[in-house]
PDB file of C-alpha atoms and ligand atoms in Angstrom:
ATOM      1  CA  MET A  92     -11.417-230.852-176.453  1.00 43.00           C
ATOM      2  CA  TYR A  93      -8.565-230.380-178.911  1.00 50.00           C
ATOM      3  CA  PHE A  94      -8.445-226.695-178.028  1.00 51.00           C
ATOM      4  CA  GLU A  95      -8.239-227.437-174.320  1.00 51.00           C
ATOM      5  CA  ILE A  96      -5.335-229.831-174.774  1.00 52.00           C
ATOM      6  CA  VAL A  97      -3.478-227.278-176.874  1.00 53.00           C
ATOM      7  CA  LEU A  98      -4.048-224.675-174.189  1.00 58.00           C
ATOM      8  CA  CYS A  99      -2.298-226.649-171.464  1.00 64.00           C
ATOM      9  CA  ILE A 100       0.382-228.424-173.531  1.00 61.00           C
ATOM     10  CA  GLY A 101       0.886-225.076-175.259  1.00 54.00           C
ATOM     11  CA  LEU A 102       2.235-223.685-172.004  1.00 59.00           C
ATOM     12  CA  ILE A 103       5.421-225.723-172.509  1.00 58.00           C
ATOM     13  CA  GLY A 104       8.250-223.426-173.496  1.00 58.00           C
ATOM     14  CA  THR A 105       6.376-220.300-172.415  1.00 63.00           C
ATOM     15  CA  GLY A 106       7.820-220.414-168.908  1.00 60.00           C
ATOM     16  CA  LEU A 107       4.333-221.020-167.492  1.00 71.00           C
ATOM     17  CA  SER A 108       3.778-224.164-165.486  1.00 82.00           C
ATOM     18  CA  VAL A 109       2.165-227.407-166.596  1.00 91.00           C
ATOM     19  CA  PRO A 110       0.416-229.762-164.124  1.00 94.00           C
ATOM     20  CA  TRP A 111       3.115-232.449-164.114  1.00 94.00           C
ATOM     21  CA  GLU A 112       6.285-230.357-163.697  1.00 93.00           C
ATOM     22  CA  ALA A 113       7.309-228.903-160.342  1.00 95.00           C
ATOM     23  CA  ALA A 114       6.810-225.137-160.152  1.00 95.00           C
ATOM     24  CA  ALA A 115       7.210-222.644-157.319  1.00 95.00           C
ATOM     25  CA  LYS A 116       4.994-219.572-156.911  1.00 94.00           C
ATOM     26  CA  GLY A 117       5.581-215.954-155.978  1.00 93.00           C
ATOM     27  CA  GLY A 118       3.933-213.681-153.408  1.00 95.00           C
ATOM     28  CA  ASN A 119       3.689-215.144-149.899  1.00 96.00           C
ATOM     29  CA  TRP A 120       3.993-218.654-151.230  1.00 97.00           C
ATOM     30  CA  PRO A 121       7.745-219.160-150.598  1.00 97.00           C
ATOM     31  CA  GLU A 122       7.251-218.141-146.968  1.00 98.00           C
ATOM     32  CA  THR A 123       4.326-220.513-146.490  1.00 98.00           C
ATOM     33  CA  HIS A 124       6.366-223.299-148.081  1.00 98.00           C
ATOM     34  CA  GLN A 125       9.243-222.483-145.701  1.00 98.00           C
ATOM     35  CA  ARG A 126       6.852-222.534-142.748  1.00 98.00           C
ATOM     36  CA  LEU A 127       5.803-226.062-143.775  1.00 98.00           C
ATOM     37  CA  ILE A 128       9.438-227.178-144.096  1.00 98.00           C
ATOM     38  CA  ASN A 129       9.930-225.792-140.585  1.00 98.00           C
ATOM     39  CA  GLN A 130       6.879-227.707-139.379  1.00 98.00           C
ATOM     40  CA  THR A 131       8.458-230.904-140.706  1.00 98.00           C
ATOM     41  CA  VAL A 132      11.818-230.189-139.059  1.00 98.00           C
ATOM     42  CA  GLN A 133      10.209-229.322-135.721  1.00 98.00           C
ATOM     43  CA  HIS A 134       7.812-232.272-135.565  1.00 98.00           C
ATOM     44  CA  ARG A 135       9.780-234.899-137.471  1.00 98.00           C
ATOM     45  CA  THR A 136       9.236-237.761-135.040  1.00 97.00           C
ATOM     46  CA  ASP A 137       5.660-236.827-134.134  1.00 98.00           C
ATOM     47  CA  ILE A 138       4.090-236.630-137.601  1.00 98.00           C
ATOM     48  CA  GLN A 139       1.756-239.615-138.142  1.00 98.00           C
ATOM     49  CA  LEU A 140      -0.920-238.206-140.414  1.00 98.00           C
ATOM     50  CA  ILE A 141      -0.567-235.579-143.143  1.00 99.00           C
ATOM     51  CA  PHE A 142      -3.202-233.600-145.022  1.00 99.00           C
ATOM     52  CA  LEU A 143      -1.736-232.311-148.294  1.00 99.00           C
ATOM     53  CA  GLY A 144      -3.525-230.025-150.721  1.00 98.00           C
ATOM     54  CA  ASP A 145      -4.798-226.555-151.621  1.00 98.00           C
ATOM     55  CA  SER A 146      -6.980-224.002-149.821  1.00 98.00           C
ATOM     56  CA  ILE A 147      -9.732-226.517-149.108  1.00 98.00           C
ATOM     57  CA  THR A 148      -7.193-228.501-147.089  1.00 98.00           C
ATOM     58  CA  ALA A 149      -5.537-225.352-145.657  1.00 98.00           C
ATOM     59  CA  ARG A 150      -8.876-224.245-144.172  1.00 98.00           C
ATOM     60  CA  TRP A 151      -8.998-227.213-141.828  1.00 98.00           C
ATOM     61  CA  ALA A 152      -6.879-224.798-139.760  1.00 98.00           C
ATOM     62  CA  ASN A 153      -9.674-222.243-139.408  1.00 98.00           C
ATOM     63  CA  VAL A 154     -13.109-223.152-140.847  1.00 98.00           C
ATOM     64  CA  GLY A 155     -12.700-226.837-139.982  1.00 98.00           C
ATOM     65  CA  ARG A 156     -10.650-226.496-136.801  1.00 98.00           C
ATOM     66  CA  ASP A 157     -13.261-227.898-134.402  1.00 98.00           C
ATOM     67  CA  VAL A 158     -13.604-231.089-136.430  1.00 98.00           C
ATOM     68  CA  TRP A 159      -9.804-231.289-136.697  1.00 98.00           C
ATOM     69  CA  ALA A 160      -9.398-230.865-132.933  1.00 98.00           C
ATOM     70  CA  GLN A 161     -11.933-233.585-132.248  1.00 98.00           C
ATOM     71  CA  HIS A 162     -10.831-236.171-134.805  1.00 98.00           C
ATOM     72  CA  TYR A 163      -7.281-235.546-135.995  1.00 98.00           C
ATOM     73  CA  ALA A 164      -5.193-233.676-133.412  1.00 98.00           C
ATOM     74  CA  SER A 165      -4.826-236.728-131.159  1.00 98.00           C
ATOM     75  CA  ARG A 166      -3.752-238.760-134.181  1.00 98.00           C
ATOM     76  CA  HIS A 167      -0.719-236.480-134.588  1.00 98.00           C
ATOM     77  CA  ALA A 168      -2.056-234.897-137.768  1.00 98.00           C
ATOM     78  CA  TYR A 169      -0.347-232.003-139.573  1.00 98.00           C
ATOM     79  CA  ASN A 170      -1.773-229.662-142.204  1.00 98.00           C
ATOM     80  CA  TYR A 171       0.149-229.129-145.456  1.00 98.00           C
ATOM     81  CA  GLY A 172      -2.487-227.215-147.406  1.00 98.00           C
ATOM     82  CA  ILE A 173      -1.575-224.019-149.260  1.00 98.00           C
ATOM     83  CA  GLU A 174      -4.146-221.581-150.665  1.00 97.00           C
ATOM     84  CA  GLY A 175      -4.325-221.658-154.466  1.00 96.00           C
ATOM     85  CA  ASP A 176      -1.970-224.606-154.924  1.00 97.00           C
ATOM     86  CA  ARG A 177      -2.003-226.481-158.205  1.00 97.00           C
ATOM     87  CA  THR A 178      -0.537-229.939-158.828  1.00 97.00           C
ATOM     88  CA  GLU A 179       2.752-228.439-160.035  1.00 96.00           C
ATOM     89  CA  ASN A 180       3.158-226.454-156.801  1.00 97.00           C
ATOM     90  CA  VAL A 181       2.613-229.563-154.673  1.00 98.00           C
ATOM     91  CA  LEU A 182       5.233-231.340-156.780  1.00 98.00           C
ATOM     92  CA  TYR A 183       7.680-228.545-156.047  1.00 98.00           C
ATOM     93  CA  ARG A 184       7.016-228.789-152.311  1.00 98.00           C
ATOM     94  CA  ILE A 185       7.641-232.542-152.289  1.00 98.00           C
ATOM     95  CA  GLU A 186      10.894-232.120-154.206  1.00 98.00           C
ATOM     96  CA  ASP A 187      11.931-229.247-151.939  1.00 98.00           C
ATOM     97  CA  LYS A 188      12.096-230.801-148.454  1.00 98.00           C
ATOM     98  CA  GLU A 189       8.541-230.646-147.075  1.00 98.00           C
ATOM     99  CA  PHE A 190       8.446-234.409-146.510  1.00 98.00           C
ATOM    100  CA  ASP A 191      12.127-235.190-145.994  1.00 98.00           C
ATOM    101  CA  SER A 192      13.089-237.638-143.218  1.00 98.00           C
ATOM    102  CA  ILE A 193       9.620-238.310-141.851  1.00 98.00           C
ATOM    103  CA  ASN A 194       7.667-241.534-141.678  1.00 98.00           C
ATOM    104  CA  PRO A 195       3.936-240.849-141.313  1.00 98.00           C
ATOM    105  CA  LYS A 196       1.435-243.705-141.345  1.00 98.00           C
ATOM    106  CA  VAL A 197      -1.002-242.019-143.709  1.00 98.00           C
ATOM    107  CA  LEU A 198      -0.981-239.046-146.069  1.00 99.00           C
ATOM    108  CA  VAL A 199      -4.363-237.703-147.209  1.00 99.00           C
ATOM    109  CA  MET A 200      -4.213-235.787-150.472  1.00 98.00           C
ATOM    110  CA  LYS A 201      -6.791-233.782-152.381  1.00 98.00           C
ATOM    111  CA  ILE A 202      -5.491-231.621-155.247  1.00 98.00           C
ATOM    112  CA  GLY A 203      -6.386-230.518-158.765  1.00 98.00           C
ATOM    113  CA  THR A 204      -9.260-228.076-158.424  1.00 97.00           C
ATOM    114  CA  ASN A 205      -7.026-225.074-159.167  1.00 96.00           C
ATOM    115  CA  ASN A 206      -5.915-226.662-162.454  1.00 95.00           C
ATOM    116  CA  LEU A 207      -9.485-227.107-163.736  1.00 94.00           C
ATOM    117  CA  GLY A 208      -9.730-223.766-165.526  1.00 91.00           C
ATOM    118  CA  ASP A 209      -6.932-224.233-168.007  1.00 89.00           C
ATOM    119  CA  CYS A 210      -6.093-227.945-168.194  1.00 92.00           C
ATOM    120  CA  THR A 211      -7.917-231.050-169.358  1.00 92.00           C
ATOM    121  CA  ALA A 212      -8.858-233.953-167.094  1.00 95.00           C
ATOM    122  CA  PRO A 213      -6.090-236.228-168.498  1.00 94.00           C
ATOM    123  CA  GLU A 214      -3.497-233.488-168.046  1.00 94.00           C
ATOM    124  CA  ILE A 215      -4.510-232.869-164.428  1.00 96.00           C
ATOM    125  CA  SER A 216      -4.536-236.626-163.816  1.00 97.00           C
ATOM    126  CA  ILE A 217      -0.938-236.848-165.061  1.00 96.00           C
ATOM    127  CA  GLY A 218      -0.053-234.145-162.516  1.00 97.00           C
ATOM    128  CA  ILE A 219      -1.685-236.181-159.751  1.00 98.00           C
ATOM    129  CA  TYR A 220       0.115-239.309-160.960  1.00 98.00           C
ATOM    130  CA  GLU A 221       3.457-237.491-160.784  1.00 97.00           C
ATOM    131  CA  ILE A 222       2.715-236.363-157.233  1.00 98.00           C
ATOM    132  CA  ILE A 223       1.970-239.949-156.206  1.00 98.00           C
ATOM    133  CA  ARG A 224       5.178-241.157-157.842  1.00 98.00           C
ATOM    134  CA  HIS A 225       7.223-238.585-155.923  1.00 98.00           C
ATOM    135  CA  LEU A 226       5.416-239.243-152.643  1.00 98.00           C
ATOM    136  CA  ARG A 227       5.994-242.990-152.988  1.00 98.00           C
ATOM    137  CA  ALA A 228       9.728-242.339-153.451  1.00 98.00           C
ATOM    138  CA  LYS A 229       9.947-239.964-150.454  1.00 98.00           C
ATOM    139  CA  LEU A 230       7.591-241.848-148.135  1.00 98.00           C
ATOM    140  CA  PRO A 231       7.851-245.532-149.085  1.00 98.00           C
ATOM    141  CA  ASN A 232       6.128-246.765-145.904  1.00 98.00           C
ATOM    142  CA  THR A 233       3.279-244.261-145.936  1.00 98.00           C
ATOM    143  CA  LYS A 234      -0.194-245.195-147.150  1.00 98.00           C
ATOM    144  CA  LEU A 235      -1.598-242.591-149.517  1.00 98.00           C
ATOM    145  CA  LEU A 236      -5.289-241.802-149.157  1.00 98.00           C
ATOM    146  CA  LEU A 237      -6.045-240.136-152.464  1.00 98.00           C
ATOM    147  CA  LEU A 238      -9.276-238.133-152.466  1.00 98.00           C
ATOM    148  CA  GLY A 239     -11.135-237.279-155.637  1.00 98.00           C
ATOM    149  CA  VAL A 240     -11.534-233.657-156.710  1.00 98.00           C
ATOM    150  CA  LEU A 241     -14.633-232.205-155.039  1.00 97.00           C
ATOM    151  CA  PRO A 242     -17.564-230.896-157.079  1.00 94.00           C
ATOM    152  CA  ARG A 243     -17.591-227.096-157.183  1.00 94.00           C
ATOM    153  CA  ASP A 244     -19.589-224.003-158.196  1.00 90.00           C
ATOM    154  CA  GLY A 245     -21.821-225.730-160.746  1.00 86.00           C
ATOM    155  CA  ASN A 246     -18.883-225.717-163.159  1.00 89.00           C
ATOM    156  CA  PHE A 247     -16.508-228.417-164.333  1.00 93.00           C
ATOM    157  CA  GLY A 248     -18.983-231.149-163.277  1.00 90.00           C
ATOM    158  CA  LEU A 249     -18.084-233.556-166.060  1.00 92.00           C
ATOM    159  CA  LYS A 250     -14.387-232.701-165.898  1.00 93.00           C
ATOM    160  CA  VAL A 251     -14.293-233.456-162.181  1.00 95.00           C
ATOM    161  CA  GLU A 252     -16.031-236.771-162.857  1.00 95.00           C
ATOM    162  CA  GLU A 253     -13.542-237.584-165.618  1.00 96.00           C
ATOM    163  CA  ILE A 254     -10.531-236.852-163.387  1.00 97.00           C
ATOM    164  CA  ASN A 255     -11.952-238.966-160.595  1.00 97.00           C
ATOM    165  CA  LYS A 256     -12.556-241.826-163.011  1.00 97.00           C
ATOM    166  CA  ILE A 257      -8.929-241.694-164.179  1.00 97.00           C
ATOM    167  CA  ILE A 258      -7.270-241.293-160.777  1.00 98.00           C
ATOM    168  CA  ALA A 259      -9.440-244.060-159.276  1.00 98.00           C
ATOM    169  CA  LYS A 260      -7.173-246.383-161.258  1.00 97.00           C
ATOM    170  CA  PHE A 261      -4.152-245.262-159.226  1.00 98.00           C
ATOM    171  CA  ASP A 262      -5.650-247.237-156.301  1.00 98.00           C
ATOM    172  CA  ASP A 263      -3.518-250.362-155.889  1.00 97.00           C
ATOM    173  CA  LYS A 264      -5.013-251.443-152.515  1.00 97.00           C
ATOM    174  CA  LYS A 265      -1.464-251.604-151.197  1.00 98.00           C
ATOM    175  CA  HIS A 266       0.090-248.133-151.107  1.00 98.00           C
ATOM    176  CA  VAL A 267      -2.539-245.940-152.761  1.00 98.00           C
ATOM    177  CA  PHE A 268      -6.200-245.926-151.727  1.00 98.00           C
ATOM    178  CA  PHE A 269      -8.712-243.810-153.614  1.00 98.00           C
ATOM    179  CA  LEU A 270     -11.876-242.289-152.195  1.00 98.00           C
ATOM    180  CA  ASP A 271     -14.383-240.264-154.225  1.00 98.00           C
ATOM    181  CA  MET A 272     -16.537-238.190-151.847  1.00 98.00           C
ATOM    182  CA  SER A 273     -18.594-236.611-154.674  1.00 96.00           C
ATOM    183  CA  LYS A 274     -21.844-238.319-153.710  1.00 96.00           C
ATOM    184  CA  HIS A 275     -21.654-236.696-150.274  1.00 97.00           C
ATOM    185  CA  PHE A 276     -21.155-233.217-151.757  1.00 97.00           C
ATOM    186  CA  SER A 277     -23.431-233.189-154.818  1.00 95.00           C
ATOM    187  CA  THR A 278     -26.620-234.814-156.046  1.00 93.00           C
ATOM    188  CA  ALA A 279     -25.505-234.861-159.713  1.00 87.00           C
ATOM    189  CA  PRO A 280     -22.577-233.434-161.699  1.00 80.00           C
ATOM    190  CA  GLY A 281     -22.739-229.650-161.267  1.00 81.00           C
ATOM    191  CA  LYS A 282     -25.374-229.886-158.493  1.00 90.00           C
ATOM    192  CA  GLU A 283     -23.546-229.277-155.237  1.00 94.00           C
ATOM    193  CA  ILE A 284     -25.329-229.466-151.872  1.00 96.00           C
ATOM    194  CA  PRO A 285     -25.454-225.755-150.933  1.00 96.00           C
ATOM    195  CA  ASP A 286     -25.357-226.307-147.129  1.00 97.00           C
ATOM    196  CA  LEU A 287     -21.815-227.637-147.375  1.00 98.00           C
ATOM    197  CA  TYR A 288     -20.289-224.799-149.357  1.00 97.00           C
ATOM    198  CA  ASP A 289     -19.163-221.231-148.772  1.00 97.00           C
ATOM    199  CA  HIS A 290     -20.565-218.336-150.874  1.00 95.00           C
ATOM    200  CA  ASP A 291     -17.985-218.956-153.614  1.00 94.00           C
ATOM    201  CA  LYS A 292     -19.371-222.523-153.913  1.00 94.00           C
ATOM    202  CA  VAL A 293     -15.804-223.815-154.027  1.00 96.00           C
ATOM    203  CA  HIS A 294     -14.712-223.734-150.389  1.00 97.00           C
ATOM    204  CA  LEU A 295     -16.413-225.575-147.558  1.00 98.00           C
ATOM    205  CA  VAL A 296     -18.202-224.393-144.436  1.00 98.00           C
ATOM    206  CA  LEU A 297     -17.883-226.240-141.128  1.00 98.00           C
ATOM    207  CA  LYS A 298     -20.634-228.668-142.141  1.00 98.00           C
ATOM    208  CA  GLY A 299     -18.616-229.518-145.250  1.00 98.00           C
ATOM    209  CA  TYR A 300     -15.645-230.455-143.076  1.00 98.00           C
ATOM    210  CA  GLN A 301     -17.927-232.612-140.927  1.00 98.00           C
ATOM    211  CA  VAL A 302     -19.118-234.458-144.028  1.00 98.00           C
ATOM    212  CA  TRP A 303     -15.524-234.884-145.233  1.00 98.00           C
ATOM    213  CA  GLN A 304     -14.488-236.330-141.862  1.00 98.00           C
ATOM    214  CA  GLN A 305     -17.420-238.751-141.756  1.00 98.00           C
ATOM    215  CA  ALA A 306     -17.034-239.887-145.350  1.00 98.00           C
ATOM    216  CA  MET A 307     -13.326-240.569-144.889  1.00 98.00           C
ATOM    217  CA  GLU A 308     -13.349-242.045-141.388  1.00 98.00           C
ATOM    218  CA  PRO A 309     -13.799-245.784-142.174  1.00 98.00           C
ATOM    219  CA  LEU A 310     -10.965-245.838-144.719  1.00 98.00           C
ATOM    220  CA  LEU A 311      -8.701-243.599-142.610  1.00 98.00           C
ATOM    221  CA  LYS A 312      -9.236-245.785-139.571  1.00 98.00           C
ATOM    222  CA  SER A 313      -8.322-248.888-141.445  1.00 98.00           C
ATOM    223  CA  LEU A 314      -5.221-247.295-143.024  1.00 98.00           C
ATOM    224  CA  LEU A 315      -4.034-246.065-139.617  1.00 98.00           C
ATOM    225  CA  GLY A 316      -4.442-249.628-138.363  1.00 97.00           C
ATOM    226  CA  GLU A 317      -6.902-248.589-135.652  1.00 97.00           C
ATOM    227  CA  LYS A 318      -9.427-251.035-134.285  1.00 84.00           C
TER     228      LYS A 318
HETATM  229  C1  NAG B1061      11.888-221.280-140.352  1.00 64.94           C
HETATM  230  O1  NAG B1061      12.849-221.595-139.377  1.00 64.94           O
HETATM  231  C2  NAG B1061      13.996-220.775-139.414  1.00 64.94           C
HETATM  232  C3  NAG B1061      15.023-221.349-138.456  1.00 64.94           C
HETATM  233  O2  NAG B1061      14.475-221.566-137.175  1.00 64.94           O
HETATM  234  C4  NAG B1061      13.574-219.344-139.048  1.00 64.94           C
HETATM  235  O3  NAG B1061      14.686-218.494-139.072  1.00 64.94           O
HETATM  236  C5  NAG B1061      12.547-218.861-140.060  1.00 64.94           C
HETATM  237  O4  NAG B1061      12.053-217.608-139.711  1.00 64.94           O
HETATM  238  C6  NAG B1061      11.381-219.850-140.174  1.00 64.94           C
HETATM  239  N1  NAG B1061      10.572-219.455-141.303  1.00 64.94           N
HETATM  240  C7  NAG B1061       9.244-219.441-141.281  1.00 64.94           C
HETATM  241  C8  NAG B1061       8.563-218.924-142.501  1.00 64.94           C
HETATM  242  O5  NAG B1061       8.578-219.849-140.348  1.00 64.94           O
END
């Protein structure tokens, strides 16, 4: 445990990112980020529902697209998932215009899985807390539906549980609403339901997106104010 904390805190001063400080990425990332800023500018008045996160969210656009078309498109939903994103990258995107001058009803967020390898549960939870703080400042009228980190590849079972236990406390039943979908995706820590996952046991297949939609629907409906 001590070693793990040193590993992540030890990144300070090295120029490498930590979970709670905004950080951009290289490669295609700046272009994807710009595409999402453009999406915001182009659809400013239409955006009612946002999905924010990493690749698991991004793949609503391909693997999960049928479920999206059936359940979210008519609710004016927009995808803000980027492959490989960590909490610090999401922080950067919030600070750099992705959610400027919009007023969505609900923002669904699931983030943290890409920080699991080199950060502790408390450190990742601080990153998630910082994201919520920045989202609340940018989108004061938007309800935040905070999803727990999903179980993955038989690894990190207890760490995922620990994060979800910490971030559950961010639920204030007013602006932030937490939902842990773990019981729909695994039978015990480290025991994922294989039918729902891709070969890498991290990403979801279509059935996984169906389960996500069903597990989230009652809370989403109520946050959107639908009857
Ligand atoms: C974003 O919009 C600008 C202005 O319309 C355009 O020039 C640019 O190519 C767009 N960038 C991306 C990545 O879509």
